[in-house]
CSV table of C-alpha atoms in Angstrom, one decimal:
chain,number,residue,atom,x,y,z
A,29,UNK,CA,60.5,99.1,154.2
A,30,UNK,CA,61.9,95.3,155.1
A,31,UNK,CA,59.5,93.7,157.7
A,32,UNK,CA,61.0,94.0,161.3
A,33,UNK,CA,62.1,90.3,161.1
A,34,UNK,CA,60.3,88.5,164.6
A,35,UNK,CA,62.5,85.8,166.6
A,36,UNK,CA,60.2,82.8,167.5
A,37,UNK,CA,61.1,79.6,167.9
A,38,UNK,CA,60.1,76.1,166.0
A,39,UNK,CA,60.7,73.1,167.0
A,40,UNK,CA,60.3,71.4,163.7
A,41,UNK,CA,63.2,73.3,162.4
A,42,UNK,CA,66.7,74.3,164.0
A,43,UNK,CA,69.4,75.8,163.9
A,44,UNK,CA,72.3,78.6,165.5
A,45,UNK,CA,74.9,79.2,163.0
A,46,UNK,CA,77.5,81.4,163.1
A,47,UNK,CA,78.0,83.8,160.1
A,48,UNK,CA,81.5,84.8,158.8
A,49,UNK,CA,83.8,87.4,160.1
A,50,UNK,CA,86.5,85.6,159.5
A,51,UNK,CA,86.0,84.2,156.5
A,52,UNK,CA,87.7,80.8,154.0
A,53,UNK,CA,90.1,80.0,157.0
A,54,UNK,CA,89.6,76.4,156.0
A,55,UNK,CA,88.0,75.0,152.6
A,56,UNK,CA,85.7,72.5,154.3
A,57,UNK,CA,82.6,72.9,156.4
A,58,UNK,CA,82.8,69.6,158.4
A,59,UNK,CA,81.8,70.6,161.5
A,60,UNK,CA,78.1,71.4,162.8
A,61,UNK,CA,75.9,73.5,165.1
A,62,UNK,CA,73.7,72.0,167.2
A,63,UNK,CA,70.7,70.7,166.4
A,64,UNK,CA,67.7,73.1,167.6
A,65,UNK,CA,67.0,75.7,165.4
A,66,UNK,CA,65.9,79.2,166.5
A,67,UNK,CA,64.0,80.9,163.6
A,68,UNK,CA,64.6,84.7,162.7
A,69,UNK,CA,62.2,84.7,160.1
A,70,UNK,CA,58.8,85.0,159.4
A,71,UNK,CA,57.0,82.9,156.5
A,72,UNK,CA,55.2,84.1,153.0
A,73,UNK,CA,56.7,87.5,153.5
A,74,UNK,CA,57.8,88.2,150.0
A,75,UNK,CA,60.7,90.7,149.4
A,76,UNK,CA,61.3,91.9,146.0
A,77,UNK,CA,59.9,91.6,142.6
A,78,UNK,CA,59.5,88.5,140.6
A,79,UNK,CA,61.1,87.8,137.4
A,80,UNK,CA,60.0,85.5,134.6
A,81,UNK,CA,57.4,84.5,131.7
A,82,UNK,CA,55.4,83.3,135.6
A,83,UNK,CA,57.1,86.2,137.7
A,84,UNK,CA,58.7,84.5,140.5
A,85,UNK,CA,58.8,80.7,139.6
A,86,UNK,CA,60.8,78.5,140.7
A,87,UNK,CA,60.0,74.8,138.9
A,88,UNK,CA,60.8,71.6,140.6
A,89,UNK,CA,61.4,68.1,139.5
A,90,UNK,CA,61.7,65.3,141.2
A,91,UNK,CA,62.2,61.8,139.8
A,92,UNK,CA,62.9,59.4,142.5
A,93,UNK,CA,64.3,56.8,139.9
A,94,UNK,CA,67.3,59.0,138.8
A,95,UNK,CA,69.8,58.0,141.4
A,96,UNK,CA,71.1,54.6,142.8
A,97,UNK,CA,74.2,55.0,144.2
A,98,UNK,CA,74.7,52.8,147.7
A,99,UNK,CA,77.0,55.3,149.1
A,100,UNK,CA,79.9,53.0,149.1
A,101,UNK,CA,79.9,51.5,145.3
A,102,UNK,CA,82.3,53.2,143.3
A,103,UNK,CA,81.8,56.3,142.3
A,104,UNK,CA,78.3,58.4,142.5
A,105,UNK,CA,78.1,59.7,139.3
A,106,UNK,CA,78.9,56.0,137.5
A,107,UNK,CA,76.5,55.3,134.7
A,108,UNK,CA,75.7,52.2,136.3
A,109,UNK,CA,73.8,54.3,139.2
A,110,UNK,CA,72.4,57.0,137.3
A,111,UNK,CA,69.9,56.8,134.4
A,112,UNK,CA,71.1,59.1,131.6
A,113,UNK,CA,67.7,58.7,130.3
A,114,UNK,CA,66.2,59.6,133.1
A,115,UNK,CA,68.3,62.7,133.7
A,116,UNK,CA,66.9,64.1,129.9
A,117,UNK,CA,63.3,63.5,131.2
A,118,UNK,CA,63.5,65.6,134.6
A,119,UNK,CA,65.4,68.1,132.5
A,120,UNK,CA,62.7,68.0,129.6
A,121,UNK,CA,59.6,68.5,132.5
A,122,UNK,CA,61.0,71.0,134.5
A,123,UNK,CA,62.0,73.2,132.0
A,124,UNK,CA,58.2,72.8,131.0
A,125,UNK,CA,57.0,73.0,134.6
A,126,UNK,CA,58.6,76.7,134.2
A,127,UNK,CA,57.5,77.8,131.4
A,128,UNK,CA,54.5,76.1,130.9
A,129,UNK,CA,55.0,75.0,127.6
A,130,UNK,CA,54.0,71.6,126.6
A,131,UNK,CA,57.6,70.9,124.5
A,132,UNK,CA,60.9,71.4,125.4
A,133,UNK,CA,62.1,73.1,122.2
A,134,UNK,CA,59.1,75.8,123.3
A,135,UNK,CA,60.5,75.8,126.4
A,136,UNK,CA,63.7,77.1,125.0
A,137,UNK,CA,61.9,79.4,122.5
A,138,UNK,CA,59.6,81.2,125.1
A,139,UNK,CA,63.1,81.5,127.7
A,140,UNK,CA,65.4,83.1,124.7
A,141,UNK,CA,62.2,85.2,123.6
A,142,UNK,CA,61.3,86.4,127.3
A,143,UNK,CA,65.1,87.3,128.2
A,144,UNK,CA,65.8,89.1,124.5
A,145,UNK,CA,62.1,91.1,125.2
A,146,UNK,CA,63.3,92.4,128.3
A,147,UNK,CA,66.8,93.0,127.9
A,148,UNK,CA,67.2,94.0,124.5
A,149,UNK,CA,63.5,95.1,123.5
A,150,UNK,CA,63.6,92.5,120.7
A,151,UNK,CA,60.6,89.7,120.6
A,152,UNK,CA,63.0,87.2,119.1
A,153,UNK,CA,64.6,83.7,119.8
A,154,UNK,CA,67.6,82.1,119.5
A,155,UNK,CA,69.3,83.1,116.6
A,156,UNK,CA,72.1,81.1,115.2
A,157,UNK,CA,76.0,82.6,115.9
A,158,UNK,CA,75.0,83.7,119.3
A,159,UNK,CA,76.8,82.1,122.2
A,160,UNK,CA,75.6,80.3,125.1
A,161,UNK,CA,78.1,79.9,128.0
A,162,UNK,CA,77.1,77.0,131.1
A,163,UNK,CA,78.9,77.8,134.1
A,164,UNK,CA,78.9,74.7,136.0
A,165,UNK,CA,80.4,74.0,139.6
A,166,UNK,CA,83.3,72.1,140.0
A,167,UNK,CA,84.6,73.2,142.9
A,168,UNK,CA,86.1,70.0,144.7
A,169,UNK,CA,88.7,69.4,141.8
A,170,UNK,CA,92.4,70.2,141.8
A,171,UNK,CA,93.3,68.5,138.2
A,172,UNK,CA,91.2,66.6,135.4
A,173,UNK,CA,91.2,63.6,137.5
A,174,UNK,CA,87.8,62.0,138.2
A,175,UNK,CA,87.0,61.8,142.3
A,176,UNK,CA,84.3,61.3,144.5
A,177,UNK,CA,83.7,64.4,145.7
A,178,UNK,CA,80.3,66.5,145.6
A,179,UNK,CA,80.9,68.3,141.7
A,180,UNK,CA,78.8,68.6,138.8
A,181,UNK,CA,76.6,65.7,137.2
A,182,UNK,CA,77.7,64.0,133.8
A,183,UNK,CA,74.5,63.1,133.2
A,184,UNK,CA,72.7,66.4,133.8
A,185,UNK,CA,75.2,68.1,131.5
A,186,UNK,CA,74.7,65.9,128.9
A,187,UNK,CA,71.3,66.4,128.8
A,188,UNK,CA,71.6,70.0,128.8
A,189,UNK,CA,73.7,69.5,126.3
A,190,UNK,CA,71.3,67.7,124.3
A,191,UNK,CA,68.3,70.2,124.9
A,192,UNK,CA,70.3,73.0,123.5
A,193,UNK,CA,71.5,71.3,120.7
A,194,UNK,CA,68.5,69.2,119.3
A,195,UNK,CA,65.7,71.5,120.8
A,196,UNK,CA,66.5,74.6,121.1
A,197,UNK,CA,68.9,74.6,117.9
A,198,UNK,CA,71.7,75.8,119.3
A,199,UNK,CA,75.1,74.3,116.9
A,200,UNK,CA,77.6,72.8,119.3
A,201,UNK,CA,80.1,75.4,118.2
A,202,UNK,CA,78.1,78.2,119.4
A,203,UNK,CA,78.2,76.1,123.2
A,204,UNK,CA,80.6,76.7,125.8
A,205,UNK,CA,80.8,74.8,129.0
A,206,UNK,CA,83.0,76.2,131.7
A,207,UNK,CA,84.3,76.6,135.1
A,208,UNK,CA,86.8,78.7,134.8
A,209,UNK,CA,88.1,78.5,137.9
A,210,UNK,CA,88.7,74.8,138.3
A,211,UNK,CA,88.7,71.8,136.3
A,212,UNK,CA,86.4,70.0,134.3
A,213,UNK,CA,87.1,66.4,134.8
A,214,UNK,CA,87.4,63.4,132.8
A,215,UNK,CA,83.8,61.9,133.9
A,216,UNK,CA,82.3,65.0,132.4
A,217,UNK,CA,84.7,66.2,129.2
A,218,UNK,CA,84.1,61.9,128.5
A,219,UNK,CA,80.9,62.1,128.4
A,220,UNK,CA,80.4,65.1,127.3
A,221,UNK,CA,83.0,65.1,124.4
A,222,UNK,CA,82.0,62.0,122.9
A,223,UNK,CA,78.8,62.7,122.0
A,224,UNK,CA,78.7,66.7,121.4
A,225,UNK,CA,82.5,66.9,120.7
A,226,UNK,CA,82.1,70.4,118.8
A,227,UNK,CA,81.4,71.5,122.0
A,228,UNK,CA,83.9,74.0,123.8
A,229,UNK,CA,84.7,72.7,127.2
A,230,UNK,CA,87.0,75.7,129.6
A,231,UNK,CA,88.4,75.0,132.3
A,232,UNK,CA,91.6,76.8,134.5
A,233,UNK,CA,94.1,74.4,133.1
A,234,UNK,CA,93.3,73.3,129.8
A,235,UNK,CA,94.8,70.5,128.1
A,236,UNK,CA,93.5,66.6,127.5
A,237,UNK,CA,90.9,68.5,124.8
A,238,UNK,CA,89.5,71.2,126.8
A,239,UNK,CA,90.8,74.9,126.3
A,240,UNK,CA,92.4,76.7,128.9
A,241,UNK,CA,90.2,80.3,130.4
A,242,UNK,CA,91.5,83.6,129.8
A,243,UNK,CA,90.3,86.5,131.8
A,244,UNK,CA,89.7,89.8,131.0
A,245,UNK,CA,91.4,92.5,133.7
A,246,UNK,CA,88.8,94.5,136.2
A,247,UNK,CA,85.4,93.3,134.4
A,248,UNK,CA,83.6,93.4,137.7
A,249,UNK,CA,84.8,96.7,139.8
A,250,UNK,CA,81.8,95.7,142.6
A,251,UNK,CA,80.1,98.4,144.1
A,252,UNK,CA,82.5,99.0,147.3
A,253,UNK,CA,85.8,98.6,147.9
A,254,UNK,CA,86.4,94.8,148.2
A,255,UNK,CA,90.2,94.8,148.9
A,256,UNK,CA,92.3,91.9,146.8
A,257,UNK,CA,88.7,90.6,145.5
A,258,UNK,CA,89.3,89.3,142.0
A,259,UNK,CA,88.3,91.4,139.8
A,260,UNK,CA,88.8,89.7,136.5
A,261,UNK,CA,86.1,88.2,134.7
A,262,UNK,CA,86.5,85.1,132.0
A,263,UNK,CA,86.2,85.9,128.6
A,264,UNK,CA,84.1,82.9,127.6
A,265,UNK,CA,81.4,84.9,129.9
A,266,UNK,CA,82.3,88.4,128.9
A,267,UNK,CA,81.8,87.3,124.9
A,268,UNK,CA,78.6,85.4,125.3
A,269,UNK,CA,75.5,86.3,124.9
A,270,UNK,CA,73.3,84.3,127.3
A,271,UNK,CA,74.4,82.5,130.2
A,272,UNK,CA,73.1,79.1,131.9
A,273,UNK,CA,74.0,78.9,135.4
A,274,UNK,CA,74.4,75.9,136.4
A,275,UNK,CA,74.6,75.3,140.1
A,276,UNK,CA,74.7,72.7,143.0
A,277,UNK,CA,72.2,71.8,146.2
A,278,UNK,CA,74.8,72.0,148.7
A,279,UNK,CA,75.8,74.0,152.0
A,280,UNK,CA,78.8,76.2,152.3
A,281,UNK,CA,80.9,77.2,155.5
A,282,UNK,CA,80.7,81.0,156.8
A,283,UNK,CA,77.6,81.4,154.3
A,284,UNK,CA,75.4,78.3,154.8
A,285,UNK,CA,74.9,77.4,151.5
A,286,UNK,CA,76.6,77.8,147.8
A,287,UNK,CA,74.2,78.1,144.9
A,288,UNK,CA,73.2,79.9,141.9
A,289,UNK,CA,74.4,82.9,143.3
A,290,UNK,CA,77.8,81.6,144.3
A,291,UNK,CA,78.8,79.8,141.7
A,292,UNK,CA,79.0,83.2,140.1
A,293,UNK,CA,82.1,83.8,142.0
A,294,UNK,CA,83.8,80.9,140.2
A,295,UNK,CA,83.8,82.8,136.6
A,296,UNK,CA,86.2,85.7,138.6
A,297,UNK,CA,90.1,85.3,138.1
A,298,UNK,CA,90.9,83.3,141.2
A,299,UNK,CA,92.8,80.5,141.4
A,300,UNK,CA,92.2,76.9,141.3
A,301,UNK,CA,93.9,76.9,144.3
A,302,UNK,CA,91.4,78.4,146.8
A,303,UNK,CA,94.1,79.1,149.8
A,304,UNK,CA,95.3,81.9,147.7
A,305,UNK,CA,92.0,83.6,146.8
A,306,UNK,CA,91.1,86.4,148.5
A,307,UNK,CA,87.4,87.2,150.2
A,308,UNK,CA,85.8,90.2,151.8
A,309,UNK,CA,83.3,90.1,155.0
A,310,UNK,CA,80.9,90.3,151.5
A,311,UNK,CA,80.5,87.0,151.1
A,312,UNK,CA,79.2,86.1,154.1
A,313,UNK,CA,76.1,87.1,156.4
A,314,UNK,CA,77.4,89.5,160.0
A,315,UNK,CA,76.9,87.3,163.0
A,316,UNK,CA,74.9,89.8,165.0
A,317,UNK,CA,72.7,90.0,162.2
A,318,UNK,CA,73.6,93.5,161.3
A,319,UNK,CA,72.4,94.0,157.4
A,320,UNK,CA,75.9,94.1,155.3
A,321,UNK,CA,76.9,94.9,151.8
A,322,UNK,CA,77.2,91.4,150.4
A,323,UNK,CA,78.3,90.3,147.0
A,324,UNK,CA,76.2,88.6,145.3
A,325,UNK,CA,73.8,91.6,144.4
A,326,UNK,CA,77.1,92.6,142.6
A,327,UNK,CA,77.3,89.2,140.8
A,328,UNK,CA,73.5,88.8,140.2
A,329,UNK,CA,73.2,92.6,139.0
A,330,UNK,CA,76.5,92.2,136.7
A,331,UNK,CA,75.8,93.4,132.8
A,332,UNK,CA,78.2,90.0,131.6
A,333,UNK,CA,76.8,87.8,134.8
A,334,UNK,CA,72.9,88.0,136.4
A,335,UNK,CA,72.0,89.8,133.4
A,336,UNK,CA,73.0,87.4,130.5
A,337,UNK,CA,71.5,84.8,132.7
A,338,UNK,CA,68.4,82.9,131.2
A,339,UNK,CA,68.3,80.0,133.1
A,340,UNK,CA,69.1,79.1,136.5
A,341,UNK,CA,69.2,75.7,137.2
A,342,UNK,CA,70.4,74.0,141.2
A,343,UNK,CA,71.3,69.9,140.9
A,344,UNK,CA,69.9,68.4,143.7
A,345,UNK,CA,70.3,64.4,142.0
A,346,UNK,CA,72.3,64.4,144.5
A,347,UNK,CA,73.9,67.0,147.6
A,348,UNK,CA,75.6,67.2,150.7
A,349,UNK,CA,75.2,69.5,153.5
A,350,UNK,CA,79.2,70.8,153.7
A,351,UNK,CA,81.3,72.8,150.6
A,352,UNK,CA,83.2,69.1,150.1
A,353,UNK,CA,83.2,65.6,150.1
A,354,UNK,CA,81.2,62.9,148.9
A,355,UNK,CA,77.5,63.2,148.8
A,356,UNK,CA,76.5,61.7,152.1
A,357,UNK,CA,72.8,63.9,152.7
A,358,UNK,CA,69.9,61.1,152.1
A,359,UNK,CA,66.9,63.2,152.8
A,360,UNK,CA,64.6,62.9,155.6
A,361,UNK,CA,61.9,65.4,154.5
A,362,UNK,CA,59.2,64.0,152.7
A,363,UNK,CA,58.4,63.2,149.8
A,364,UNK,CA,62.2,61.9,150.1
A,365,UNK,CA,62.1,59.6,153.0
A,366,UNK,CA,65.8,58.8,153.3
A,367,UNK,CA,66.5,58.5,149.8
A,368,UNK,CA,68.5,60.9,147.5
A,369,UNK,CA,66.8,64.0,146.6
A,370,UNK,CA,66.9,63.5,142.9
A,371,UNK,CA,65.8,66.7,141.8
A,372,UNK,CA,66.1,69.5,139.8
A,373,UNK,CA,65.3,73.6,140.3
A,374,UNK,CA,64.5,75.9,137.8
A,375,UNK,CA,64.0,79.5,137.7
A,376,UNK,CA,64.3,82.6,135.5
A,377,UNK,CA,64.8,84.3,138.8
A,378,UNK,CA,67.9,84.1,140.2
A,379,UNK,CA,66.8,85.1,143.8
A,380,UNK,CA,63.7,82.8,144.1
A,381,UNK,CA,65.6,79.7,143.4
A,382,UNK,CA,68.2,80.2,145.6
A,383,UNK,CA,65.2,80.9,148.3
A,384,UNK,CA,63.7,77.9,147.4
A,385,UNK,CA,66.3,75.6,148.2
A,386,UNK,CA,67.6,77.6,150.8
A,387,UNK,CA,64.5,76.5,152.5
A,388,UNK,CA,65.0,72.9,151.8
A,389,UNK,CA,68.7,73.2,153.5
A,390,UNK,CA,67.2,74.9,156.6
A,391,UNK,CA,64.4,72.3,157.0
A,392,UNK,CA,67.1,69.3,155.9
A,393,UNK,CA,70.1,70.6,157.6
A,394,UNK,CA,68.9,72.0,161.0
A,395,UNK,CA,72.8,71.4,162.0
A,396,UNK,CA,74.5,72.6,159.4
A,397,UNK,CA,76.9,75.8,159.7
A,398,UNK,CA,76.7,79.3,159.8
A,399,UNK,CA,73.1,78.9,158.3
A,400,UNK,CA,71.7,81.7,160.6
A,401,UNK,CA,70.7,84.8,158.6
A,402,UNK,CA,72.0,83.1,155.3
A,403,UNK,CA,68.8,84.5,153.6
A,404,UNK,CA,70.1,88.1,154.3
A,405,UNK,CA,71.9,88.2,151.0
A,406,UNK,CA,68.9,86.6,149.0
A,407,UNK,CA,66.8,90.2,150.8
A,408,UNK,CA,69.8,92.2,149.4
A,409,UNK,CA,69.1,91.0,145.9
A,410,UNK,CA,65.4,91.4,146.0
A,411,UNK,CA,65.4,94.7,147.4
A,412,UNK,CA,68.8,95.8,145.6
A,413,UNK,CA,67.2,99.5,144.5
A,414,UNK,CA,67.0,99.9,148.4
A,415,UNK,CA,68.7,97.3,150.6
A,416,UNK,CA,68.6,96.6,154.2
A,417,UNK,CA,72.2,97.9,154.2
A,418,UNK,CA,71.9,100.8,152.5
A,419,UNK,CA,74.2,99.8,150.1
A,420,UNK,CA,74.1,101.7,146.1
A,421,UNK,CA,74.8,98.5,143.8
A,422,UNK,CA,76.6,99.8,141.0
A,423,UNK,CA,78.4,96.7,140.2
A,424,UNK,CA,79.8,97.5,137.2
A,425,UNK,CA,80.5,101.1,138.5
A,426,UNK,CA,78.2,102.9,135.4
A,427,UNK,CA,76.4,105.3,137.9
A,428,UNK,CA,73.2,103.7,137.5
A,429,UNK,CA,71.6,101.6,140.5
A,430,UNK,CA,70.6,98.3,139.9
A,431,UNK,CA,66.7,97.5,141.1
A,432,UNK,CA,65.0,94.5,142.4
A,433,UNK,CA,67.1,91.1,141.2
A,434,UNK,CA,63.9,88.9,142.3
A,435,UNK,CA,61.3,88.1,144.9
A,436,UNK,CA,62.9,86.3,147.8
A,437,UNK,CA,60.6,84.6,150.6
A,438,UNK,CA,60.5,81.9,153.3
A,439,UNK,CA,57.5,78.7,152.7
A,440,UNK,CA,54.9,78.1,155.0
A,441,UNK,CA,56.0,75.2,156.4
A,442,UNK,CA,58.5,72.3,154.8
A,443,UNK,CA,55.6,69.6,154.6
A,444,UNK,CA,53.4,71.8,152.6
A,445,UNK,CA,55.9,74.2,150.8
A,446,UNK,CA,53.4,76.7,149.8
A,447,UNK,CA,54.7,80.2,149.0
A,448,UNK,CA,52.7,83.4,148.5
A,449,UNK,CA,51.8,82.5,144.6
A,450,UNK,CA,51.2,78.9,145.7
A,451,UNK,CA,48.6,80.6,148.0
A,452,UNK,CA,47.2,83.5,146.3
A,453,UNK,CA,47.8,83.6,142.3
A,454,UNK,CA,47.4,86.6,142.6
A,455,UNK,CA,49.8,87.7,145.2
A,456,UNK,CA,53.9,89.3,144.2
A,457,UNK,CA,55.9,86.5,145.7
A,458,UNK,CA,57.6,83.1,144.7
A,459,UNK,CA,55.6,80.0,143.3
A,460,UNK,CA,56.6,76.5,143.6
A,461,UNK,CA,55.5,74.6,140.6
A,462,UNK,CA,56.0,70.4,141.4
A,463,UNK,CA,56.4,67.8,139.5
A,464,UNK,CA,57.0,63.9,139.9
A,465,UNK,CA,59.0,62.5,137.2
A,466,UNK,CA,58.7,58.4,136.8
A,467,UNK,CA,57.0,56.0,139.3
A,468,UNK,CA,60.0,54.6,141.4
């Protein structure tokens, strides 16, 4: 049974948001609540149950050094501002931080072994001719034009690029990186092509080297009736066999903030258009607080989505507390002290990470929108066997109810960040493994 959540109020922390009834009227989030924040939570009450080689870890990077961009310069994502070699050392040490492996290329071996153990009852690695798909985020793109606006990282995707290839022996050909909703823009396909140009790189249009999505018809059926819901799922994510989600630290109007979960949404058969994609009340937390059916147990739960997933990985190099625009959110909370947050999560639980930084948006971005009850959809997920709603996930409609997705809970505080594992090793909740990267 879900703790009877307790109102109290903090006055560290703040925020009213408004969840979505009405939901996508308008792409951007530009507009806040105020700034006093009344708490409907209570802290270290883990939901769920953990997943991982360390059930419930979420690993976290931070290399102050990564990102110097003035916030006027050009563009953020120039080379000139951000240190490519940098970006394959935060990647390299939080993928270790996670699995506590002491090289990367274990790293990669103990994550393939882990997910093939429990998913296909084979202790076994990577095996050459099986296909890893990276879903990244491009969101804010309407062609393969280069912008300004908060998207994926070059850099980061080169280096994950890189760590497949060289240690975790994965050929380029086997690779696939993909939003298949959007447009993979010439600051990443450059960057990206040049050096790994085997590489498949999928986007909505195709064209100018990458290859254009296909979609295969009603892949994801979700568990109740979602009305004019896209229900087509890309084939470079239906044929693979392990997914890398790749997502971004950023808020998101009606739902508070987009991440790992989200960015799921982006491998359905929308369009790159986003006017003309349809939502349900799903996607978004009820405004009353009222427990909902929300889609992202559907997403996280899916056979070709959650489940192929063995990494989740959230880019916080940079972020910005709305859906769009340029990265404008220098970070108060220490240890950033108005600087970029130049950090990376990591988790082989899809839930916990998204916890995790929810908790950093709530403590960062007291004013942002609709944040209230945002972690409703995270206690969906972790309880998914028996929700709050009362929902039967069945995503993929095979009679069979999904179970717990992952442990979600709420940190101590946002100076200590302690969870229940951080706490008590022996406890079932998250734990926040830290690391500082460089000396900047």
């Amino acid at each position: 049974m879900v703790a009877k959540l307790i109102r109290r109020r903090v006055a560290l922390f703040a925020l009213i948001g408004m969840s979505a009834a009405d939901i996508c009227s308008a792409q951007s989030g530009a507009r806040t609540t105020p700034d006093t924040l009344e708490i409907w939570y209570k802290p270290n009450v883990p939901l769920g149950t953990g997943r991982g080689i360390h059930p419930g870890r979420v690993a976290w990077g931070y290399d102050p050094g990564i990102a110097a961009w003035d916030g006027t310069t050009g563009f953020w994502w120039d080379d000139r501002f951000n240190s490519q070699a940098e970006a394959d050392s935060l990647l390299k040490q939080t993928l270790c931080g996670l699995t506590g492996a002491q090289k990367e290329s274990d790293s990669w071996d103990a994550l393939f072994r882990f997910h093939n153990k429990t998913t296909r009852g084979s202790d076994i690695g990577y095996r050459s001719g099986e296909k890893v798909t990276v879903k990244i985020n491009q969101n804010n793109t309407s062609s393969h034009e280069s912008n300004n606006e908060i998207n994926a990282n070059p850099q980061l995707i080169r280096s994950l690029l890189r760590s497949l290839v060289h240690e975790a022996g994965v050929p380029q050909e086997d690779i696939t990186v993909t939003d298949p909703s959007r447009f993979i823009t010439d600051n990443i396909y450059v960057k990206c092509h040049s050096a790994y140009p085997n590489v498949h790189y999928v986007d909505h249009a195709g064209g100018g080297g990458r290859e254009r999505a296909t979609f295969v018809e009603n892949a994801i059926p979700y568990s109740v009736d979602n009305g004019k819901v896209a229900t087509g799922l890309a084939a470079c994510v239906v044929d693979a066999d392990y997914i890398i989600n790749m997502a971004i630290m950023k808020g998101h109007v009606t739902q508070g903030v987009s991440l790992c979960a989200k960015n799921y949404f982006g491998c359905t058969s929308i369009e790159a258009d986003w006017h003309k994609n349809a939502h349900s009340a799903g996607f978004s937390q009820n405004r009353d607080g009222l427990h909902t059916y929300s889609v992202y147990p559907d997403y996280l739960g899916h056979r070709h989505l959650g489940k192929k997933t063995i990494l989740f990985l959230i880019d916080g190099i940079y972020s910005n507390k709305f859906v769009n625009g340029t990265p404008a959110s220098r970070w108060r909370l220490p240890p950033f002290n108005n600087r970029w947050p130049c950090s990376l999560f990591a988790s082989q639980d899809g839930v916990a990470i998204d916890a995790v930084v929810l908790d950093f948006a709530l403590a960062e971005w007291p004013d942002a929108p609709d944040m209230k009850y945002s972690d409703y959809s995270l206690n969906e997920s972790a309880l998914a066997d028996n929700p709050p709603s009362g929902t039967v996930y069945d995503p993929d409609r095979s009679g069979t109810r999904l179970t717990s997705l992952g442990v979600s809970e709420h940190w101590n505080n946002p100076v200590d960040k302690r969870y229940s594992r951080n706490i008590d090793r022996s406890a079932k909740g998250i734990e926040l493994i830290y690391s500082l990267i460089g000396s900047k």
